[in-house]
Amino acid sequence: MDGPPPLARFSLYFLKLGALGFGGPIALAGAMQRDLVEERGWISREDYVEGLALAQLAPGPLAAQLAIYLGYVRGGVLGATLVGLAFILPSFLMVLVISALYVKWGGLRPMQALFYGIGAAVVGIIARSAAKLTRTTLKNDTLAWLLFGATAVITAATGRELISVVLLSGVVALFVKAPPRLSRDGPGAGAAALLPPILVTGLHGAADGDTLLRLLLYFAKAGAFVFGSGLAIVPFLYGGVVGEHHWLTEKQFLDAVAVAMITPGPVVITVAFIGYLVAGPLGATASALGVFLPVWLFVVIPAPYFRKFAAKARLHAFVLGVTASATGAIAGAAVVIARGAVRDLP
């Protein structure tokens, strides 16, 4: 095993993982464990487990949160920032290129056969990754298995990850494992007119500053309220992007999900594709900034206190419940995605 590397070398690992890492959040989390903990010894097993717990406890895409936390362990706020940027940048740039081609050609019809096979294959990857995470996190804990099963069924049945279910699972585990005792202690539009039109032009022409602001705020809400996995954000986005704001058609939204599947790095980068179709390169940037800024904040702000109190019985019990529930949500998400991706026998 190597000793602790310079921060630049540590960040380069995540740049490579962001450029070559396929398979979704659980596969990426597994790669970090294999490479950084088991093979290189750059991160201790305890720090990795704490990071995984925080990533599952806080809202946002799991793989990006875990990467940012490991960056924090290695180099504080600067390390978290550099690792986060390195991990996200490759897939963001790839999505920009694909988005530009999509807008230029009016769709991805030549790639539909490719997406047909990729969608089905990704379901298998997700299922295998979920099974591996289940074995490593739930082990022989009966309560954890019950919370996992309940969340998996609810996610598969509703087609979305319910924040209330994940938090309730944490509360249930808290009261079962470490019940608390009573104690006495107590304007955009004007600014957009100054921008070159090419920077804000999507499928339907140039967007205004108000649209950029709505993209930023909507995806910030998505990043702040979706738990456990980048995959779980898909049902959440569908309701807002297609149903509420009518930014994309259902076909265009499915193409956005397909783009996220065929590019490496975090699956949630699909928001950059959506933003590009709505408002060009600046729309993609605003969407990506919106969804990842809460992720960074939810890691950097609680990280010092989380490390200090992670061993506390009550926090441990709460995290156990949330972890089991989030793992169940990932398993349920595999079912949700399979409904759309596995359409026939081939």
mmCIF file of C-alpha atoms in Angstrom:
data_model
loop_
_atom_site.group_PDB
_atom_site.id
_atom_site.type_symbol
_atom_site.label_atom_id
_atom_site.label_comp_id
_atom_site.label_asym_id
_atom_site.label_seq_id
_atom_site.Cartn_x
_atom_site.Cartn_y
_atom_site.Cartn_z
ATOM 1 C CA MET A 1 0.000 0.000 0.000
ATOM 2 C CA ASP A 2 1.111 3.569 -0.741
ATOM 3 C CA GLY A 3 1.218 6.367 1.795
ATOM 4 C CA PRO A 4 -1.081 9.395 1.664
ATOM 5 C CA PRO A 5 -0.589 10.992 -1.799
ATOM 6 C CA PRO A 6 -0.281 14.696 -2.613
ATOM 7 C CA LEU A 7 -3.665 16.358 -3.057
ATOM 8 C CA ALA A 8 -3.022 16.873 -6.775
ATOM 9 C CA ARG A 9 -2.410 13.147 -7.286
ATOM 10 C CA PHE A 10 -5.448 12.302 -5.179
ATOM 11 C CA SER A 11 -7.578 14.635 -7.333
ATOM 12 C CA LEU A 12 -6.193 13.124 -10.532
ATOM 13 C CA TYR A 13 -7.541 9.743 -9.431
ATOM 14 C CA PHE A 14 -11.046 11.207 -9.336
ATOM 15 C CA LEU A 15 -10.526 12.905 -12.687
ATOM 16 C CA LYS A 16 -9.733 9.470 -14.129
ATOM 17 C CA LEU A 17 -12.663 7.846 -12.315
ATOM 18 C CA GLY A 18 -14.999 10.555 -13.605
ATOM 19 C CA ALA A 19 -13.737 9.960 -17.150
ATOM 20 C CA LEU A 20 -13.763 6.148 -17.135
ATOM 21 C CA GLY A 21 -16.097 5.076 -14.320
ATOM 22 C CA PHE A 22 -19.274 3.428 -15.611
ATOM 23 C CA GLY A 23 -22.028 1.509 -13.861
ATOM 24 C CA GLY A 24 -23.826 4.037 -11.693
ATOM 25 C CA PRO A 25 -23.327 5.237 -8.108
ATOM 26 C CA ILE A 26 -22.859 1.881 -6.422
ATOM 27 C CA ALA A 27 -20.317 0.732 -8.982
ATOM 28 C CA LEU A 28 -18.411 4.011 -8.545
ATOM 29 C CA ALA A 29 -18.549 3.706 -4.748
ATOM 30 C CA GLY A 30 -17.254 0.160 -5.064
ATOM 31 C CA ALA A 31 -14.382 1.343 -7.279
ATOM 32 C CA MET A 32 -13.389 3.918 -4.643
ATOM 33 C CA GLN A 33 -13.357 1.238 -1.954
ATOM 34 C CA ARG A 34 -11.298 -1.125 -4.084
ATOM 35 C CA ASP A 35 -8.791 1.458 -5.338
ATOM 36 C CA LEU A 36 -8.397 3.830 -2.394
ATOM 37 C CA VAL A 37 -8.954 1.539 0.599
ATOM 38 C CA GLU A 38 -7.974 -1.989 -0.394
ATOM 39 C CA GLU A 39 -5.279 -1.515 -3.055
ATOM 40 C CA ARG A 40 -3.583 1.845 -2.389
ATOM 41 C CA GLY A 41 -4.361 2.462 1.270
ATOM 42 C CA TRP A 42 -4.911 6.174 0.664
ATOM 43 C CA ILE A 43 -8.128 6.141 2.721
ATOM 44 C CA SER A 44 -8.779 4.138 5.886
ATOM 45 C CA ARG A 45 -11.701 1.735 5.975
ATOM 46 C CA GLU A 46 -13.216 3.731 8.841
ATOM 47 C CA ASP A 47 -13.129 6.988 6.855
ATOM 48 C CA TYR A 48 -14.643 5.240 3.831
ATOM 49 C CA VAL A 49 -17.488 3.749 5.867
ATOM 50 C CA GLU A 50 -18.187 7.126 7.504
ATOM 51 C CA GLY A 51 -18.208 8.778 4.080
ATOM 52 C CA LEU A 52 -20.593 6.180 2.689
ATOM 53 C CA ALA A 53 -22.891 6.653 5.679
ATOM 54 C CA LEU A 54 -22.907 10.450 5.274
ATOM 55 C CA ALA A 55 -23.516 10.104 1.521
ATOM 56 C CA GLN A 56 -26.546 7.927 2.224
ATOM 57 C CA LEU A 57 -27.765 10.119 5.065
ATOM 58 C CA ALA A 58 -27.603 13.436 3.203
ATOM 59 C CA PRO A 59 -29.631 14.235 0.073
ATOM 60 C CA GLY A 60 -27.947 14.196 -3.319
ATOM 61 C CA PRO A 61 -26.112 11.721 -5.595
ATOM 62 C CA LEU A 62 -24.285 9.111 -3.540
ATOM 63 C CA ALA A 63 -21.095 8.731 -5.601
ATOM 64 C CA ALA A 64 -20.425 12.470 -5.838
ATOM 65 C CA GLN A 65 -21.015 12.931 -2.103
ATOM 66 C CA LEU A 66 -18.705 10.071 -1.229
ATOM 67 C CA ALA A 67 -15.983 11.466 -3.506
ATOM 68 C CA ILE A 68 -16.330 14.935 -1.961
ATOM 69 C CA TYR A 69 -16.171 13.498 1.564
ATOM 70 C CA LEU A 70 -13.014 11.527 0.773
ATOM 71 C CA GLY A 71 -11.562 14.729 -0.646
ATOM 72 C CA TYR A 72 -12.430 16.452 2.622
ATOM 73 C CA VAL A 73 -10.689 13.687 4.588
ATOM 74 C CA ARG A 74 -7.582 14.111 2.440
ATOM 75 C CA GLY A 75 -7.428 17.913 2.197
ATOM 76 C CA GLY A 76 -10.234 19.703 4.031
ATOM 77 C CA VAL A 77 -12.497 22.122 2.171
ATOM 78 C CA LEU A 78 -9.924 22.600 -0.602
ATOM 79 C CA GLY A 79 -9.632 18.843 -1.054
ATOM 80 C CA ALA A 80 -13.404 18.442 -1.153
ATOM 81 C CA THR A 81 -13.685 21.186 -3.779
ATOM 82 C CA LEU A 82 -10.878 19.904 -6.022
ATOM 83 C CA VAL A 83 -12.060 16.298 -5.859
ATOM 84 C CA GLY A 84 -15.667 17.315 -6.564
ATOM 85 C CA LEU A 85 -14.657 19.356 -9.610
ATOM 86 C CA ALA A 86 -12.320 16.632 -10.880
ATOM 87 C CA PHE A 87 -14.990 13.943 -10.509
ATOM 88 C CA ILE A 88 -17.738 15.910 -12.257
ATOM 89 C CA LEU A 89 -15.788 17.726 -15.006
ATOM 90 C CA PRO A 90 -15.161 14.834 -17.476
ATOM 91 C CA SER A 91 -18.788 13.728 -17.702
ATOM 92 C CA PHE A 92 -19.959 17.358 -17.841
ATOM 93 C CA LEU A 93 -17.728 18.053 -20.854
ATOM 94 C CA MET A 94 -18.868 14.850 -22.567
ATOM 95 C CA VAL A 95 -22.506 15.789 -22.025
ATOM 96 C CA LEU A 96 -21.883 19.250 -23.492
ATOM 97 C CA VAL A 97 -20.558 17.671 -26.701
ATOM 98 C CA ILE A 98 -23.445 15.164 -26.948
ATOM 99 C CA SER A 99 -25.962 17.932 -26.215
ATOM 100 C CA ALA A 100 -24.555 20.141 -28.984
ATOM 101 C CA LEU A 101 -24.825 17.259 -31.475
ATOM 102 C CA TYR A 102 -28.348 16.506 -30.278
ATOM 103 C CA VAL A 103 -29.478 20.093 -30.851
ATOM 104 C CA LYS A 104 -27.708 20.266 -34.236
ATOM 105 C CA TRP A 105 -29.209 16.991 -35.534
ATOM 106 C CA GLY A 106 -32.597 17.411 -33.893
ATOM 107 C CA GLY A 107 -32.387 14.188 -31.888
ATOM 108 C CA LEU A 108 -30.367 10.996 -31.411
ATOM 109 C CA ARG A 109 -32.197 8.727 -33.860
ATOM 110 C CA PRO A 110 -28.970 7.101 -35.150
ATOM 111 C CA MET A 111 -28.172 6.105 -31.540
ATOM 112 C CA GLN A 112 -31.531 4.616 -30.584
ATOM 113 C CA ALA A 113 -30.389 1.040 -31.214
ATOM 114 C CA LEU A 114 -27.382 1.711 -28.994
ATOM 115 C CA PHE A 115 -29.600 3.067 -26.216
ATOM 116 C CA TYR A 116 -31.887 0.047 -26.577
ATOM 117 C CA GLY A 117 -29.079 -2.288 -25.535
ATOM 118 C CA ILE A 118 -27.448 0.059 -23.047
ATOM 119 C CA GLY A 119 -30.642 0.543 -21.073
ATOM 120 C CA ALA A 120 -31.103 -3.164 -20.509
ATOM 121 C CA ALA A 121 -27.427 -3.701 -19.650
ATOM 122 C CA VAL A 122 -27.437 -0.860 -17.118
ATOM 123 C CA VAL A 123 -30.339 -2.516 -15.273
ATOM 124 C CA GLY A 124 -28.148 -5.581 -14.778
ATOM 125 C CA ILE A 125 -25.243 -3.437 -13.580
ATOM 126 C CA ILE A 126 -27.473 -1.634 -11.079
ATOM 127 C CA ALA A 127 -28.943 -4.883 -9.778
ATOM 128 C CA ARG A 128 -25.495 -6.446 -9.309
ATOM 129 C CA SER A 129 -24.134 -3.335 -7.590
ATOM 130 C CA ALA A 130 -27.168 -3.135 -5.302
ATOM 131 C CA ALA A 131 -26.702 -6.790 -4.350
ATOM 132 C CA LYS A 132 -23.042 -6.198 -3.503
ATOM 133 C CA LEU A 133 -23.817 -3.126 -1.400
ATOM 134 C CA THR A 134 -26.587 -5.032 0.371
ATOM 135 C CA ARG A 135 -24.170 -7.748 1.459
ATOM 136 C CA THR A 136 -21.577 -5.271 2.738
ATOM 137 C CA THR A 137 -23.906 -2.864 4.580
ATOM 138 C CA LEU A 138 -26.818 -4.934 5.922
ATOM 139 C CA LYS A 139 -24.964 -8.115 6.905
ATOM 140 C CA ASN A 140 -27.019 -10.100 9.470
ATOM 141 C CA ASP A 141 -28.987 -7.215 10.978
ATOM 142 C CA THR A 142 -32.677 -8.200 10.898
ATOM 143 C CA LEU A 143 -33.971 -4.647 11.354
ATOM 144 C CA ALA A 144 -31.766 -3.370 8.524
ATOM 145 C CA TRP A 145 -33.116 -6.093 6.212
ATOM 146 C CA LEU A 146 -36.703 -5.192 7.124
ATOM 147 C CA LEU A 147 -36.110 -1.500 6.402
ATOM 148 C CA PHE A 148 -34.308 -2.411 3.182
ATOM 149 C CA GLY A 149 -37.185 -4.615 2.000
ATOM 150 C CA ALA A 150 -39.869 -2.082 2.871
ATOM 151 C CA THR A 151 -38.094 0.742 1.028
ATOM 152 C CA ALA A 152 -37.348 -1.429 -2.001
ATOM 153 C CA VAL A 153 -41.023 -2.379 -2.334
ATOM 154 C CA ILE A 154 -42.233 1.211 -1.839
ATOM 155 C CA THR A 155 -39.723 2.580 -4.371
ATOM 156 C CA ALA A 156 -40.601 -0.053 -6.957
ATOM 157 C CA ALA A 157 -44.341 0.500 -6.430
ATOM 158 C CA THR A 158 -44.317 4.319 -6.498
ATOM 159 C CA GLY A 159 -41.556 4.809 -9.069
ATOM 160 C CA ARG A 160 -39.749 7.350 -6.909
ATOM 161 C CA GLU A 161 -37.650 7.600 -3.791
ATOM 162 C CA LEU A 162 -39.662 9.058 -0.919
ATOM 163 C CA ILE A 163 -37.591 11.194 1.438
ATOM 164 C CA SER A 164 -40.073 10.577 4.225
ATOM 165 C CA VAL A 165 -39.528 6.802 4.012
ATOM 166 C CA VAL A 166 -35.731 7.142 4.254
ATOM 167 C CA LEU A 167 -35.910 9.506 7.233
ATOM 168 C CA LEU A 168 -38.592 7.413 8.923
ATOM 169 C CA SER A 169 -36.329 4.376 8.584
ATOM 170 C CA GLY A 170 -33.599 6.283 10.399
ATOM 171 C CA VAL A 171 -36.016 7.234 13.177
ATOM 172 C CA VAL A 172 -37.260 3.633 13.498
ATOM 173 C CA ALA A 173 -33.698 2.337 13.818
ATOM 174 C CA LEU A 174 -32.912 5.103 16.315
ATOM 175 C CA PHE A 175 -35.777 4.154 18.629
ATOM 176 C CA VAL A 176 -35.132 0.426 18.294
ATOM 177 C CA LYS A 177 -31.332 0.444 18.589
ATOM 178 C CA ALA A 178 -30.678 3.471 20.813
ATOM 179 C CA PRO A 179 -33.910 4.942 22.184
ATOM 180 C CA PRO A 180 -33.345 8.505 23.400
ATOM 181 C CA ARG A 181 -33.914 9.219 27.067
ATOM 182 C CA LEU A 182 -35.760 12.254 28.319
ATOM 183 C CA SER A 183 -33.465 14.961 29.629
ATOM 184 C CA ARG A 184 -33.940 18.403 31.139
ATOM 185 C CA ASP A 185 -31.022 19.838 29.167
ATOM 186 C CA GLY A 186 -32.039 21.739 26.993
ATOM 187 C CA PRO A 187 -33.269 40.550 -13.013
ATOM 188 C CA GLY A 188 -32.121 37.889 -14.924
ATOM 189 C CA ALA A 189 -33.761 38.727 -18.244
ATOM 190 C CA GLY A 190 -31.849 42.006 -18.662
ATOM 191 C CA ALA A 191 -28.526 40.356 -17.904
ATOM 192 C CA ALA A 192 -29.261 37.562 -20.367
ATOM 193 C CA ALA A 193 -29.725 40.105 -23.171
ATOM 194 C CA LEU A 194 -26.010 40.959 -22.850
ATOM 195 C CA LEU A 195 -24.910 37.351 -23.391
ATOM 196 C CA PRO A 196 -23.947 35.909 -26.795
ATOM 197 C CA PRO A 197 -27.036 34.026 -28.067
ATOM 198 C CA ILE A 198 -25.027 30.838 -28.713
ATOM 199 C CA LEU A 199 -24.460 30.463 -24.956
ATOM 200 C CA VAL A 200 -28.185 30.351 -24.123
ATOM 201 C CA THR A 201 -29.644 28.683 -27.226
ATOM 202 C CA GLY A 202 -31.309 25.300 -26.814
ATOM 203 C CA LEU A 203 -33.820 23.334 -28.848
ATOM 204 C CA HIS A 204 -36.340 26.167 -28.928
ATOM 205 C CA GLY A 205 -34.102 29.168 -29.493
ATOM 206 C CA ALA A 206 -32.396 31.566 -27.091
ATOM 207 C CA ALA A 207 -33.521 31.437 -23.456
ATOM 208 C CA ASP A 208 -33.739 34.417 -21.121
ATOM 209 C CA GLY A 209 -32.221 35.007 -17.702
ATOM 210 C CA ASP A 210 -35.437 34.016 -15.985
ATOM 211 C CA THR A 211 -35.190 30.555 -17.538
ATOM 212 C CA LEU A 212 -31.571 30.226 -16.399
ATOM 213 C CA LEU A 213 -32.585 31.180 -12.867
ATOM 214 C CA ARG A 214 -35.469 28.682 -12.868
ATOM 215 C CA LEU A 215 -33.116 25.946 -14.080
ATOM 216 C CA LEU A 216 -30.645 26.776 -11.310
ATOM 217 C CA LEU A 217 -33.286 26.811 -8.577
ATOM 218 C CA TYR A 218 -35.167 23.736 -9.770
ATOM 219 C CA PHE A 219 -32.075 21.550 -9.965
ATOM 220 C CA ALA A 220 -30.804 22.931 -6.662
ATOM 221 C CA LYS A 221 -34.073 21.694 -5.157
ATOM 222 C CA ALA A 222 -33.520 18.324 -6.812
ATOM 223 C CA GLY A 223 -29.987 18.120 -5.397
ATOM 224 C CA ALA A 224 -31.208 19.105 -1.946
ATOM 225 C CA PHE A 225 -34.160 16.744 -1.608
ATOM 226 C CA VAL A 226 -33.341 13.502 -3.456
ATOM 227 C CA PHE A 227 -31.598 10.877 -1.325
ATOM 228 C CA GLY A 228 -29.265 7.961 -1.877
ATOM 229 C CA SER A 229 -28.528 7.588 -5.568
ATOM 230 C CA GLY A 230 -28.227 9.526 -8.783
ATOM 231 C CA LEU A 231 -30.619 6.972 -10.232
ATOM 232 C CA ALA A 232 -33.321 7.956 -7.753
ATOM 233 C CA ILE A 233 -33.363 11.486 -9.145
ATOM 234 C CA VAL A 234 -34.842 10.278 -12.447
ATOM 235 C CA PRO A 235 -38.470 9.889 -11.272
ATOM 236 C CA PHE A 236 -38.198 13.202 -9.396
ATOM 237 C CA LEU A 237 -36.958 15.031 -12.487
ATOM 238 C CA TYR A 238 -39.580 13.523 -14.754
ATOM 239 C CA GLY A 239 -42.422 15.201 -12.872
ATOM 240 C CA GLY A 240 -40.801 18.643 -12.988
ATOM 241 C CA VAL A 241 -39.038 18.668 -16.350
ATOM 242 C CA VAL A 242 -41.843 17.050 -18.379
ATOM 243 C CA GLY A 243 -44.976 17.581 -16.319
ATOM 244 C CA GLU A 244 -44.561 20.839 -14.389
ATOM 245 C CA HIS A 245 -42.288 23.068 -16.487
ATOM 246 C CA HIS A 246 -42.770 21.366 -19.890
ATOM 247 C CA TRP A 247 -39.122 21.962 -20.721
ATOM 248 C CA LEU A 248 -38.825 18.620 -22.553
ATOM 249 C CA THR A 249 -41.111 16.056 -24.101
ATOM 250 C CA GLU A 250 -41.204 12.553 -22.658
ATOM 251 C CA LYS A 251 -39.094 11.310 -25.590
ATOM 252 C CA GLN A 252 -36.472 14.010 -25.022
ATOM 253 C CA PHE A 253 -36.395 13.247 -21.305
ATOM 254 C CA LEU A 254 -35.768 9.546 -21.983
ATOM 255 C CA ASP A 255 -32.953 10.574 -24.329
ATOM 256 C CA ALA A 256 -31.491 12.628 -21.457
ATOM 257 C CA VAL A 257 -31.538 9.569 -19.188
ATOM 258 C CA ALA A 258 -29.912 7.508 -21.947
ATOM 259 C CA VAL A 259 -27.108 10.068 -22.288
ATOM 260 C CA ALA A 260 -26.452 9.804 -18.549
ATOM 261 C CA MET A 261 -26.239 6.023 -18.894
ATOM 262 C CA ILE A 262 -23.709 6.019 -21.734
ATOM 263 C CA THR A 263 -21.382 8.599 -20.159
ATOM 264 C CA PRO A 264 -19.075 7.835 -17.230
ATOM 265 C CA GLY A 265 -19.207 9.549 -13.875
ATOM 266 C CA PRO A 266 -22.271 10.449 -11.800
ATOM 267 C CA VAL A 267 -25.633 9.582 -13.374
ATOM 268 C CA VAL A 268 -27.089 12.866 -12.144
ATOM 269 C CA ILE A 269 -25.071 14.637 -14.860
ATOM 270 C CA THR A 270 -28.217 14.098 -16.948
ATOM 271 C CA VAL A 271 -29.313 17.505 -15.600
ATOM 272 C CA ALA A 272 -26.603 19.158 -17.731
ATOM 273 C CA PHE A 273 -28.091 17.586 -20.855
ATOM 274 C CA ILE A 274 -31.560 18.796 -19.862
ATOM 275 C CA GLY A 275 -30.224 22.289 -19.156
ATOM 276 C CA TYR A 276 -28.455 22.420 -22.529
ATOM 277 C CA LEU A 277 -31.606 21.499 -24.432
ATOM 278 C CA VAL A 278 -33.494 24.254 -22.614
ATOM 279 C CA ALA A 279 -30.924 27.072 -22.586
ATOM 280 C CA GLY A 280 -27.689 26.035 -24.275
ATOM 281 C CA PRO A 281 -24.244 25.830 -22.622
ATOM 282 C CA LEU A 282 -25.154 28.291 -19.866
ATOM 283 C CA GLY A 283 -28.315 26.300 -19.184
ATOM 284 C CA ALA A 284 -26.190 23.170 -18.801
ATOM 285 C CA THR A 285 -23.824 25.014 -16.468
ATOM 286 C CA ALA A 286 -26.651 26.472 -14.362
ATOM 287 C CA SER A 287 -28.323 23.054 -14.066
ATOM 288 C CA ALA A 288 -25.116 21.279 -13.072
ATOM 289 C CA LEU A 289 -24.204 24.025 -10.592
ATOM 290 C CA GLY A 290 -27.699 23.858 -9.139
ATOM 291 C CA VAL A 291 -27.692 20.122 -8.539
ATOM 292 C CA PHE A 292 -24.115 19.800 -7.263
ATOM 293 C CA LEU A 293 -23.825 22.883 -5.035
ATOM 294 C CA PRO A 294 -26.185 21.452 -2.362
ATOM 295 C CA VAL A 295 -24.244 18.178 -2.569
ATOM 296 C CA TRP A 296 -20.988 20.010 -1.772
ATOM 297 C CA LEU A 297 -22.598 21.964 1.058
ATOM 298 C CA PHE A 298 -24.254 18.889 2.590
ATOM 299 C CA VAL A 299 -20.835 17.220 2.792
ATOM 300 C CA VAL A 300 -18.487 20.060 3.738
ATOM 301 C CA ILE A 301 -20.683 21.656 6.425
ATOM 302 C CA PRO A 302 -21.504 18.534 8.512
ATOM 303 C CA ALA A 303 -18.248 16.645 7.817
ATOM 304 C CA PRO A 304 -16.278 17.868 10.884
ATOM 305 C CA TYR A 305 -19.183 17.172 13.237
ATOM 306 C CA PHE A 306 -20.112 13.912 11.553
ATOM 307 C CA ARG A 307 -16.626 12.523 12.092
ATOM 308 C CA LYS A 308 -16.759 13.617 15.723
ATOM 309 C CA PHE A 309 -20.136 12.055 16.498
ATOM 310 C CA ALA A 310 -20.196 9.128 14.025
ATOM 311 C CA ALA A 311 -19.387 6.665 16.815
ATOM 312 C CA LYS A 312 -22.295 7.807 18.980
ATOM 313 C CA ALA A 313 -24.846 5.039 19.424
ATOM 314 C CA ARG A 314 -27.869 7.140 18.491
ATOM 315 C CA LEU A 315 -26.323 8.583 15.345
ATOM 316 C CA HIS A 316 -25.050 5.134 14.420
ATOM 317 C CA ALA A 317 -28.541 3.695 14.820
ATOM 318 C CA PHE A 318 -30.108 6.474 12.756
ATOM 319 C CA VAL A 319 -27.494 6.056 10.012
ATOM 320 C CA LEU A 320 -28.094 2.286 10.032
ATOM 321 C CA GLY A 321 -31.778 2.838 9.311
ATOM 322 C CA VAL A 322 -31.116 5.418 6.612
ATOM 323 C CA THR A 323 -28.428 3.232 5.011
ATOM 324 C CA ALA A 324 -30.705 0.201 4.883
ATOM 325 C CA SER A 325 -33.539 2.295 3.476
ATOM 326 C CA ALA A 326 -31.344 4.018 0.870
ATOM 327 C CA THR A 327 -29.994 0.636 -0.244
ATOM 328 C CA GLY A 328 -33.561 -0.584 -0.598
ATOM 329 C CA ALA A 329 -34.384 2.502 -2.663
ATOM 330 C CA ILE A 330 -31.542 1.661 -5.047
ATOM 331 C CA ALA A 331 -32.852 -1.879 -5.433
ATOM 332 C CA GLY A 332 -36.324 -0.465 -6.066
ATOM 333 C CA ALA A 333 -34.897 1.987 -8.600
ATOM 334 C CA ALA A 334 -33.533 -0.961 -10.574
ATOM 335 C CA VAL A 335 -37.110 -2.209 -10.919
ATOM 336 C CA VAL A 336 -38.347 1.247 -11.949
ATOM 337 C CA ILE A 337 -35.692 1.624 -14.651
ATOM 338 C CA ALA A 338 -36.193 -1.946 -15.841
ATOM 339 C CA ARG A 339 -39.847 -1.196 -16.618
ATOM 340 C CA GLY A 340 -38.792 1.323 -19.244
ATOM 341 C CA ALA A 341 -35.552 -0.249 -20.442
ATOM 342 C CA VAL A 342 -36.461 -3.950 -20.691
ATOM 343 C CA ARG A 343 -39.444 -3.758 -23.018
ATOM 344 C CA ASP A 344 -39.250 -7.065 -24.878
ATOM 345 C CA LEU A 345 -37.493 -10.435 -24.969
ATOM 346 C CA PRO A 346 -34.325 -9.361 -26.906
#
